[in-house]
Coordinates of C-alpha atoms in Angstrom, one line a residue:
Chain F
M1 CA 0.0 0.0 0.0
I2 CA 2.8 2.4 1.0
T3 CA 6.2 1.8 -0.5
I4 CA 9.0 4.2 0.5
D5 CA 11.9 3.2 -1.7
H6 CA 15.5 4.4 -1.0
V7 CA 14.5 7.9 0.0
S8 CA 16.9 10.6 1.1
R9 CA 16.1 14.1 2.1
S10 CA 18.5 16.8 3.3
Y11 CA 18.0 20.2 4.7
G12 CA 21.1 22.1 4.0
D13 CA 23.9 20.0 5.6
V14 CA 21.5 18.0 7.8
R15 CA 20.5 14.6 6.4
A16 CA 17.0 14.2 7.7
L17 CA 16.5 10.9 5.9
D18 CA 19.3 8.7 4.6
D19 CA 18.4 5.9 2.1
V20 CA 15.2 4.9 3.9
S21 CA 13.0 2.1 2.6
I22 CA 9.8 1.0 4.3
Q23 CA 6.9 -1.0 3.1
V24 CA 3.4 -1.0 4.6
G25 CA 0.9 -3.6 3.5
R26 CA -2.8 -2.9 2.9
G27 CA -4.7 -2.8 6.2
E28 CA -1.6 -2.9 8.2
I29 CA -0.8 -0.6 11.2
F30 CA 2.8 0.3 11.0
G31 CA 4.7 2.4 13.6
V32 CA 7.9 4.4 13.1
V33 CA 9.6 5.1 16.3
G34 CA 12.6 7.2 17.1
Q35 CA 13.9 10.2 19.1
S36 CA 12.9 13.6 18.1
G37 CA 15.1 14.8 15.3
A38 CA 15.4 11.2 13.9
G39 CA 13.5 12.2 10.8
K40 CA 10.1 10.7 11.6
S41 CA 8.2 13.8 10.8
T42 CA 9.9 14.2 7.4
L43 CA 9.3 10.6 6.6
L44 CA 5.6 10.8 7.4
R45 CA 5.2 14.0 5.3
L46 CA 6.8 12.3 2.3
V47 CA 3.8 10.0 2.1
N48 CA 1.3 12.8 1.4
A49 CA 4.0 14.9 -0.5
I50 CA 4.0 17.8 2.0
E51 CA 7.7 17.0 1.8
R52 CA 9.5 15.9 -1.3
P53 CA 12.4 13.5 -1.4
D54 CA 15.8 14.5 -2.9
S55 CA 16.1 11.0 -4.3
G56 CA 14.1 7.8 -4.2
S57 CA 10.4 7.3 -4.6
V58 CA 7.2 7.2 -2.6
V59 CA 4.4 5.1 -3.9
V60 CA 0.9 5.0 -2.3
D61 CA -1.6 2.6 -3.8
D62 CA 0.4 2.4 -7.1
V63 CA 0.5 6.2 -7.4
E64 CA 4.0 7.7 -7.4
L65 CA 3.4 10.8 -5.2
S66 CA 6.7 12.5 -5.6
A67 CA 5.8 13.2 -9.2
L68 CA 2.4 14.8 -8.7
Q69 CA 1.5 18.5 -8.8
G70 CA -1.6 20.7 -8.6
R71 CA -5.0 19.0 -9.1
E72 CA -3.6 15.5 -9.3
L73 CA -1.7 16.0 -6.1
R74 CA -4.8 17.2 -4.3
A75 CA -6.8 14.2 -5.6
A76 CA -4.1 11.9 -4.3
R77 CA -4.2 13.6 -1.0
H78 CA -7.9 13.0 -0.7
R79 CA -6.9 9.3 -0.6
I80 CA -4.6 9.9 2.4
G81 CA -5.8 11.3 5.7
M82 CA -3.6 12.8 8.3
V83 CA -4.0 13.5 12.1
F84 CA -1.7 15.7 14.1
Q85 CA -0.2 15.9 17.6
H86 CA -1.9 19.3 18.3
F87 CA -5.0 18.4 16.4
N88 CA -4.8 21.4 14.1
L89 CA -8.4 22.2 14.2
V90 CA -9.7 25.6 13.0
G91 CA -10.5 27.2 16.4
N92 CA -13.2 29.6 15.1
R93 CA -15.2 26.9 13.4
T94 CA -17.3 24.1 15.0
A95 CA -16.4 20.4 15.1
A96 CA -18.8 19.8 12.2
Q97 CA -17.5 22.8 10.2
N98 CA -13.9 21.4 10.6
V99 CA -15.0 18.1 9.2
E100 CA -17.0 19.8 6.4
F101 CA -13.9 21.6 5.3
A102 CA -12.4 18.2 4.4
L103 CA -15.5 17.4 2.4
E104 CA -15.4 20.7 0.7
A105 CA -11.9 19.9 -0.4
V106 CA -13.2 16.7 -2.0
G107 CA -15.8 18.7 -3.8
R108 CA -19.0 17.6 -2.1
T109 CA -22.1 19.8 -2.3
R110 CA -23.2 21.8 0.7
G111 CA -26.0 19.5 1.6
D112 CA -23.8 16.4 1.4
R113 CA -21.2 18.0 3.4
K114 CA -23.5 18.6 6.4
R115 CA -24.9 15.1 6.3
E116 CA -21.5 13.3 5.8
A117 CA -19.8 15.5 8.5
R118 CA -22.5 14.3 11.0
D119 CA -21.9 10.7 9.9
M120 CA -18.2 11.1 10.4
L121 CA -18.6 12.6 13.9
D122 CA -21.0 9.8 14.7
L123 CA -18.3 7.3 13.6
V124 CA -15.8 8.7 16.2
G125 CA -18.5 9.0 18.8
L126 CA -18.8 12.7 18.8
A127 CA -22.1 13.4 17.1
H128 CA -23.5 15.0 20.2
R129 CA -20.7 17.6 20.1
A130 CA -21.0 18.5 16.5
D131 CA -21.8 22.2 17.1
A132 CA -19.1 22.6 19.8
Y133 CA -16.0 24.8 19.1
P134 CA -12.6 23.1 19.7
S135 CA -12.0 25.2 22.8
E136 CA -15.1 23.6 24.3
L137 CA -13.8 20.1 23.7
S138 CA -11.3 18.0 25.7
G139 CA -8.0 16.9 24.1
G140 CA -9.4 13.4 23.3
Q141 CA -12.5 14.9 21.8
R142 CA -10.4 17.3 19.7
Q143 CA -8.4 14.4 18.3
R144 CA -11.6 12.5 17.5
V145 CA -12.7 15.5 15.4
G146 CA -9.2 15.4 13.8
I147 CA -9.7 11.7 13.0
A148 CA -13.2 12.4 11.6
R149 CA -11.8 15.1 9.4
A150 CA -8.9 13.0 8.2
L151 CA -11.3 10.1 7.3
A152 CA -14.1 12.3 5.8
S153 CA -12.8 11.8 2.3
K154 CA -12.9 8.0 2.8
P155 CA -9.1 7.6 2.4
D156 CA -7.3 4.3 2.1
V157 CA -4.4 5.6 4.2
L158 CA -4.2 7.3 7.6
L159 CA -1.0 9.1 8.6
S160 CA -0.7 9.8 12.3
D161 CA 1.8 12.4 13.4
E162 CA 2.3 11.7 17.2
A163 CA -1.5 11.8 17.4
T164 CA -1.6 10.8 21.0
S165 CA 1.5 12.5 22.3
A166 CA -0.5 15.4 23.7
L167 CA -3.0 13.2 25.5
D168 CA -3.0 11.5 28.9
P169 CA -2.5 7.7 29.1
E170 CA -6.2 6.8 29.4
T171 CA -7.2 9.1 26.5
T172 CA -4.3 7.7 24.5
R173 CA -5.6 4.2 24.9
Q174 CA -9.1 5.2 23.8
I175 CA -7.8 7.0 20.7
L176 CA -5.6 4.1 19.8
A177 CA -8.5 1.7 20.2
L178 CA -10.6 3.9 18.0
V179 CA -7.8 4.0 15.3
Q180 CA -7.5 0.2 15.5
R181 CA -11.3 -0.3 15.2
L182 CA -11.5 2.1 12.2
S183 CA -8.5 0.4 10.6
A184 CA -10.2 -3.0 10.9
D185 CA -13.7 -1.7 9.9
L186 CA -12.6 0.5 6.9
G187 CA -9.6 -1.6 5.8
L188 CA -7.5 1.5 6.5
T189 CA -3.7 1.3 6.2
V190 CA -2.2 3.3 9.1
L191 CA 1.3 4.7 9.2
L192 CA 2.1 6.4 12.5
I193 CA 5.1 8.0 14.0
T194 CA 5.5 8.2 17.7
H195 CA 8.2 8.3 20.4
E196 CA 6.0 6.2 22.7
M197 CA 6.6 2.5 22.7
E198 CA 3.2 1.9 24.3
V199 CA 1.6 3.1 21.1
V200 CA 3.5 0.5 19.1
K201 CA 2.8 -2.2 21.6
Q202 CA -0.9 -1.5 21.7
I203 CA -1.8 -1.3 18.0
C204 CA 1.1 -1.8 15.6
D205 CA 1.5 -4.9 13.4
G206 CA 4.9 -3.8 12.3
A207 CA 7.4 -1.2 13.3
A208 CA 10.6 0.5 12.2
L209 CA 13.2 2.2 14.3
L210 CA 14.6 5.4 12.9
E211 CA 17.8 6.9 14.1
S212 CA 19.5 9.9 12.6
G213 CA 17.6 9.5 9.4
R214 CA 18.4 5.8 9.0
V215 CA 16.2 2.8 9.5
V216 CA 18.0 0.8 12.1
E217 CA 15.6 -2.2 12.1
Q218 CA 12.1 -2.9 10.9
G219 CA 9.7 -5.7 10.5
P220 CA 6.6 -7.3 11.9
L221 CA 6.5 -6.9 15.6
L222 CA 6.6 -10.6 16.5
D223 CA 9.6 -11.1 14.2
L224 CA 11.4 -8.2 15.9
V225 CA 10.8 -9.6 19.3
N226 CA 12.4 -12.9 18.1
T227 CA 15.4 -11.1 16.5
P228 CA 18.6 -11.4 18.6
G229 CA 19.8 -8.1 19.9
S230 CA 16.8 -6.2 18.6
R231 CA 16.7 -2.7 19.9
L232 CA 13.0 -2.4 19.3
A233 CA 12.4 -5.6 21.3
H234 CA 14.5 -4.1 24.2
D235 CA 12.5 -0.9 24.0
L236 CA 9.2 -2.6 23.8
F237 CA 10.0 -4.8 26.8
P238 CA 12.4 -2.9 29.0
L239 CA 14.1 -4.8 31.8
G240 CA 16.3 -1.9 32.8
E241 CA 20.0 -1.9 33.5
A242 CA 21.6 -5.3 34.1
P243 CA 22.6 -5.5 37.8
D244 CA 26.1 -6.4 38.8
L245 CA 25.8 -9.7 40.7
P246 CA 29.2 -11.4 41.4
G247 CA 29.1 -15.1 41.0
F248 CA 25.9 -15.0 38.8
G249 CA 25.4 -14.9 35.0
I250 CA 22.6 -12.7 33.8
L251 CA 20.4 -14.0 31.0
D252 CA 17.7 -12.2 29.1
L253 CA 15.1 -14.5 27.7
T254 CA 12.8 -13.5 24.9
F255 CA 9.5 -15.4 24.5
A256 CA 7.3 -15.0 21.5
G257 CA 4.4 -17.0 20.2
G258 CA 3.7 -20.3 21.9
E259 CA 6.8 -20.6 24.2
A260 CA 5.4 -18.0 26.5
E261 CA 2.9 -20.5 27.7
R262 CA 5.3 -23.4 28.4
P263 CA 6.9 -23.7 31.9
T264 CA 10.4 -23.2 30.4
I265 CA 12.0 -21.6 33.4
A266 CA 10.7 -24.3 35.7
L267 CA 12.2 -26.9 33.4
L268 CA 15.5 -25.1 33.3
A269 CA 15.7 -25.1 37.1
R270 CA 14.6 -28.7 37.5
D271 CA 16.5 -30.4 34.6
L272 CA 19.8 -28.5 35.1
G273 CA 19.5 -28.3 38.9
L274 CA 20.1 -24.5 38.8
D275 CA 18.7 -22.2 41.5
V276 CA 17.5 -19.7 39.0
S277 CA 16.3 -16.3 40.3
I278 CA 13.9 -14.1 38.2
L279 CA 15.2 -10.5 38.3
G280 CA 12.5 -9.1 36.1
A281 CA 9.8 -10.0 33.6
T282 CA 7.4 -8.4 31.2
I283 CA 4.7 -10.1 29.2
E284 CA 2.5 -8.5 26.6
T285 CA 0.0 -9.5 24.0
I286 CA 1.2 -8.6 20.6
G287 CA -0.9 -9.4 17.5
G288 CA -3.0 -11.8 19.6
Q289 CA 0.1 -13.7 20.9
Q290 CA 1.9 -13.6 24.1
A291 CA 5.4 -12.1 23.9
G292 CA 7.7 -10.9 26.5
R293 CA 11.1 -11.0 28.1
T294 CA 12.4 -12.3 31.4
R295 CA 15.7 -11.6 33.1
L296 CA 17.3 -14.5 35.0
A297 CA 20.2 -14.7 37.4
I298 CA 22.1 -18.1 37.0
P299 CA 24.4 -19.0 39.8
G300 CA 27.8 -20.4 39.0
G301 CA 29.2 -18.1 36.4
G302 CA 30.1 -18.7 32.7
E303 CA 29.8 -22.4 32.3
A304 CA 26.4 -22.7 33.9
T305 CA 25.2 -19.8 31.9
A306 CA 26.3 -21.2 28.6
Q307 CA 24.7 -24.5 29.5
A308 CA 21.4 -22.7 30.3
V309 CA 21.6 -20.9 26.9
T310 CA 21.9 -24.1 25.1
F311 CA 19.1 -25.7 27.1
L312 CA 16.8 -22.9 26.3
A313 CA 17.7 -22.7 22.6
E314 CA 16.8 -26.4 22.3
R315 CA 13.4 -25.5 23.6
G316 CA 13.0 -22.6 21.2
V317 CA 13.6 -19.8 23.7
R318 CA 16.2 -17.2 22.8
A319 CA 18.5 -16.3 25.6
E320 CA 21.2 -13.6 25.6
A321 CA 23.8 -13.3 28.2
V322 CA 23.8 -9.7 29.5
S323 CA 27.1 -9.2 30.8
S324 CA 27.8 -8.7 34.4
R325 CA 31.4 -9.4 33.5
Chain C
M1 CA -18.9 86.7 16.6
I2 CA -21.4 84.1 17.9
D3 CA -24.2 84.7 20.2
V4 CA -25.7 81.6 21.8
T5 CA -28.7 83.6 23.1
D6 CA -29.7 84.5 19.5
P7 CA -32.8 82.5 18.8
A8 CA -31.5 81.8 15.3
F9 CA -28.3 80.2 16.7
W10 CA -29.6 76.8 17.9
P11 CA -31.6 75.6 14.9
D12 CA -28.7 76.6 12.7
F13 CA -26.2 75.0 15.1
L14 CA -28.0 71.7 15.1
E15 CA -28.5 71.7 11.4
V16 CA -24.9 72.4 10.7
L17 CA -23.7 69.7 13.1
G18 CA -26.3 67.2 11.9
K19 CA -25.2 67.7 8.3
G20 CA -21.5 67.5 9.2
T21 CA -22.0 64.3 11.1
L22 CA -23.9 62.6 8.3
E23 CA -21.3 63.7 5.8
T24 CA -18.5 62.4 8.0
L25 CA -20.4 59.1 8.5
W26 CA -21.0 58.8 4.8
M27 CA -17.4 59.5 3.8
T28 CA -16.1 57.1 6.5
S29 CA -18.4 54.3 5.7
V30 CA -17.9 54.4 2.0
A31 CA -14.2 54.8 2.3
M32 CA -14.1 51.9 4.8
L33 CA -16.1 49.7 2.6
I34 CA -13.9 50.2 -0.4
T35 CA -10.9 49.8 1.8
I36 CA -12.0 46.4 3.0
V37 CA -12.9 45.3 -0.5
I38 CA -9.4 46.1 -1.8
G39 CA -7.3 46.0 1.4
L40 CA -8.4 42.6 2.6
P41 CA -7.3 40.6 -0.4
L42 CA -4.2 42.7 -0.7
G43 CA -3.2 41.9 2.9
I44 CA -3.8 38.2 2.4
L45 CA -1.8 38.3 -0.8
L46 CA 1.0 40.1 1.0
V47 CA 1.4 37.3 3.6
G48 CA 0.5 34.5 1.3
T49 CA 3.2 35.4 -1.3
E50 CA 5.9 35.8 1.3
E51 CA 8.9 33.4 1.2
G52 CA 7.4 30.1 2.2
G53 CA 3.9 31.6 2.4
F54 CA 0.7 29.6 2.1
L55 CA 0.0 30.8 -1.4
G56 CA 3.1 29.0 -2.7
A57 CA 5.5 31.9 -3.0
S58 CA 8.6 29.9 -3.8
T59 CA 7.6 30.6 -7.4
R60 CA 9.1 33.5 -9.2
R61 CA 5.7 35.0 -9.8
G62 CA 4.9 35.0 -6.1
R63 CA 8.1 36.7 -5.2
I64 CA 7.6 39.5 -7.8
L65 CA 4.0 40.0 -6.7
N66 CA 5.1 40.2 -3.1
Q67 CA 7.7 42.8 -3.8
V68 CA 5.4 44.9 -6.0
L69 CA 2.6 44.8 -3.4
G70 CA 5.0 45.5 -0.5
F71 CA 6.4 48.5 -2.4
I72 CA 3.0 50.0 -3.2
V73 CA 1.8 49.5 0.4
N74 CA 4.9 51.2 1.8
L75 CA 4.7 54.0 -0.7
G76 CA 1.1 54.6 0.3
R77 CA 1.9 54.6 4.0
S78 CA 5.0 56.8 3.9
V79 CA 3.4 59.9 2.2
P80 CA 1.7 62.3 4.6
F81 CA -2.0 62.5 4.1
I82 CA -2.1 66.2 3.3
V83 CA 0.5 65.7 0.6
L84 CA -1.2 62.6 -0.7
M85 CA -4.5 64.5 -0.8
I86 CA -3.1 67.3 -3.0
A87 CA -1.1 64.9 -5.1
L88 CA -4.3 62.9 -5.8
I89 CA -6.3 66.0 -7.0
P90 CA -5.8 65.2 -10.7
F91 CA -6.6 61.5 -10.2
T92 CA -9.7 62.4 -8.1
R93 CA -10.9 64.9 -10.8
W94 CA -10.4 62.2 -13.5
L95 CA -12.2 59.6 -11.5
V96 CA -15.3 61.5 -10.1
G97 CA -15.1 64.7 -12.2
S98 CA -14.3 67.1 -9.3
F99 CA -12.1 67.3 -6.2
I100 CA -14.3 69.4 -4.0
G101 CA -17.0 68.0 -1.9
T102 CA -17.9 65.0 0.2
G103 CA -17.9 62.5 -2.7
P104 CA -14.5 63.3 -4.1
A105 CA -13.1 63.4 -0.6
I106 CA -13.7 59.6 -0.4
V107 CA -11.0 59.1 -3.0
P108 CA -7.9 60.2 -1.0
L109 CA -9.5 58.8 2.2
T110 CA -9.6 55.4 0.5
V111 CA -6.2 55.6 -1.0
V112 CA -4.6 56.4 2.4
A113 CA -6.6 53.8 4.3
I114 CA -6.0 50.8 1.9
P115 CA -2.2 50.4 2.7
F116 CA -2.9 50.9 6.4
F117 CA -5.6 48.3 6.4
A118 CA -3.6 45.9 4.2
R119 CA -0.8 45.9 6.9
V120 CA -3.5 45.3 9.6
V121 CA -4.7 42.3 7.7
E122 CA -1.2 41.2 7.2
I123 CA -0.5 41.1 10.9
A124 CA -3.8 39.3 11.6
V125 CA -3.1 36.6 9.0
K126 CA 0.4 36.1 10.3
E127 CA -1.0 35.1 13.6
V128 CA -2.8 32.1 12.1
D129 CA -1.1 28.9 13.2
A130 CA 1.1 27.6 10.4
G131 CA 0.1 24.1 11.3
L132 CA -3.3 24.8 9.8
F133 CA -1.8 25.5 6.4
E134 CA -0.1 22.1 6.4
T135 CA -3.4 20.6 7.5
A136 CA -5.3 22.2 4.6
D137 CA -2.6 20.8 2.3
S138 CA -2.9 17.3 3.8
L139 CA -6.7 17.5 3.1
G140 CA -6.0 18.4 -0.6
A141 CA -7.7 21.8 -0.2
T142 CA -7.3 24.5 -2.9
R143 CA -5.8 27.8 -2.0
W144 CA -9.1 29.5 -2.2
Q145 CA -10.7 26.9 0.2
L146 CA -7.7 27.5 2.6
V147 CA -8.2 31.2 2.5
R148 CA -12.0 31.1 2.9
R149 CA -12.3 28.3 5.5
V150 CA -9.1 28.6 7.5
V151 CA -7.3 31.9 7.1
L152 CA -10.4 34.2 7.2
P153 CA -12.2 32.6 10.1
Q154 CA -9.0 32.5 12.1
A155 CA -7.9 36.0 11.3
L156 CA -11.3 37.7 11.3
P157 CA -11.4 38.7 15.0
S158 CA -8.1 40.6 14.6
I159 CA -9.2 42.0 11.3
V160 CA -12.4 43.3 12.9
L161 CA -10.3 45.1 15.5
G162 CA -8.2 46.4 12.7
V163 CA -11.3 47.8 11.1
A164 CA -11.9 49.8 14.2
T165 CA -8.4 51.3 14.1
T166 CA -8.7 51.9 10.3
A167 CA -12.1 53.6 10.6
T168 CA -10.8 55.8 13.4
S169 CA -7.9 56.9 11.1
I170 CA -10.4 57.6 8.3
I171 CA -12.4 59.8 10.6
N172 CA -9.3 61.6 11.6
F173 CA -8.3 62.1 8.0
S174 CA -11.8 63.0 7.0
A175 CA -11.6 66.0 9.3
M176 CA -8.5 67.1 7.2
V177 CA -10.3 66.9 3.9
G178 CA -12.6 69.6 5.3
V179 CA -9.7 72.0 4.6
V180 CA -10.0 71.5 0.9
G181 CA -13.8 71.7 0.9
G182 CA -14.4 68.1 1.7
G183 CA -17.3 68.7 4.0
G184 CA -18.0 66.8 7.2
L185 CA -17.3 67.7 10.8
G186 CA -13.8 68.9 9.9
N187 CA -15.3 71.5 7.7
V188 CA -17.7 72.6 10.5
A189 CA -14.8 73.0 12.8
L190 CA -12.9 75.0 10.2
T191 CA -15.7 77.4 9.0
Y192 CA -17.5 77.9 12.3
G193 CA -14.7 77.3 14.8
L194 CA -11.7 78.9 13.1
H195 CA -13.3 81.5 10.9
R196 CA -16.1 82.5 13.2
Y197 CA -14.6 81.8 16.6
S198 CA -17.5 79.5 17.7
W199 CA -16.3 77.5 20.6
A200 CA -19.7 75.8 20.8
H201 CA -19.1 74.3 17.4
I202 CA -15.5 73.2 18.2
I203 CA -16.6 71.5 21.4
A204 CA -19.6 69.9 19.7
V205 CA -17.4 68.5 16.9
I206 CA -14.9 67.1 19.4
V207 CA -17.7 65.4 21.4
I208 CA -19.4 64.0 18.3
L209 CA -16.1 62.6 16.9
F210 CA -15.2 61.1 20.3
V211 CA -18.6 59.4 20.5
L212 CA -18.3 58.1 17.0
V213 CA -14.9 56.6 17.6
Q214 CA -16.1 55.2 20.9
L215 CA -19.1 53.5 19.2
I216 CA -17.0 52.1 16.4
Q217 CA -14.4 50.7 18.9
W218 CA -17.1 49.3 21.1
G219 CA -19.0 47.7 18.3
C220 CA -15.9 46.1 16.7
N221 CA -14.7 44.8 20.1
A222 CA -18.0 43.1 20.7
L223 CA -18.0 41.6 17.2
A224 CA -14.4 40.4 17.5
R225 CA -15.2 38.8 20.8
R226 CA -18.1 37.0 19.3
L227 CA -16.1 35.8 16.3
D228 CA -13.1 34.6 18.4
R229 CA -13.9 31.1 19.8
S230 CA -10.3 30.2 20.5
R231 CA -10.4 31.1 24.1
G232 CA -13.8 29.4 24.6
R233 CA -16.8 31.0 26.2
S234 CA -17.3 29.8 29.7
R235 CA -21.1 30.4 29.4
A236 CA -21.2 28.0 26.5
L237 CA -19.4 25.2 28.3
P238 CA -21.3 22.3 29.8
A239 CA -21.4 22.4 33.6
H240 CA -19.6 19.1 34.0
R241 CA -16.4 18.7 32.0
P242 CA -14.4 15.6 32.2
P243 CA -11.0 16.3 33.7
D244 CA -8.5 16.3 31.0
P245 CA -5.0 17.6 31.6
A246 CA -4.4 17.6 27.8
A247 CA -7.2 20.0 27.1
V248 CA -5.3 23.1 28.3

């Protein structure tokens, strides 16, 4: 659905994006994470051609965007909705009027605009606040209006620019649940940028980590979790700094898919006769499957640790020795 | 000399002031109207065609247009009104056939007010959050839709306040056109106050002008407040609002 192919973009001497390639399949929710200044914003704005690449191409639904101008560009943008961190609603116009603006851009008649705007607000659960001005709405409600506006033209793609970063955790969860529901109901492909791992964990099917304009790693979330040394997996399931325990080896176990349900650690303790201590653990449901990481302390140093790693590997659990050397 | 005890004084006094006030109102409103019609688009063009402006000014055409407009506006604003008025006499005569009287006075009043108002509009439009331009782009809106549905509604409260300032300036300048036979309250002050030493007329003119300006300012303030929804109106809010720290 979205194919970003070897794209680079510089501002003066600063390389905002450096040979970035990302593919997002139809109906997928894909998250791009990274620190501020990593190039996320620029990347997102390539997809609706608010930014243009210096080289490479951006194709959305078989349309090469970087080549479009004027009327064709506007038509392409009607197929791509966008929501913003600060909502970007027109303050002196009501919720309904803000949505109607998007419909006017598509060329709907006045009567259709009114009716469809109500429908869109209904879709995001805000029909009762249609005549409210943005200043009379809460942050979550404002973002709902933003989503209604972005989806008013019935686009295939939704771009989300830190849409929940200005919201509190509970409202964030509600907005994400809404996006997930809409994506499923409307077959919407979602590309979102965020610096919050929680967002990725809650709704993304795939993710990419962007660092100084380069994609450091990317893929389906479950694959990432299973990738040795994955930075995204570490960030998704943080276990903190490894403690310094003399006489112990520290192991980080990553579970994904079926292994999470099996009593692997109990087997390890029993079969190898090791007095394993659990230092930390985190389990989440990703894409309907359990995934998580556990940090163990293995007594006896290097040899016992190596033995444990082999034992776990044979049972399909990836273990990494985090050095307390 | 004047004699306020003369029975003929008061009817004449009221008639003169009434006529002067109507003339001033007429000149001011027509000049203001034309000023808005020309100055508003001019101001929007001025901002929109700036480097990186929302009307796509990275183009050569935009840059040239911006420079030409900026030059005209600055030229109009830097010439003192009295000089402009005299300089415009041939133009006024060509346009309306004469340069004496209330009608012709509207020409220099408009010419002086347009650049002033264009700058007022420029400042108001610059206050519009740039994120909204990007949003309109993302929605595939045309420039016209952007101006009509985003720029104007957002800038309108400030523009309305600018109308008050501009109308006040026009009233001030309209008093000056009285010097060249432009009519209005300025002419009353000149012919009765200066030439016939009537303090009654001078004071009445001052009071009327003050009240006019006050009314305009008051009316525009009220309208601007109505149009500006960005701060919210506590009266319109529901009594129970869900606590939301992000809604600040």
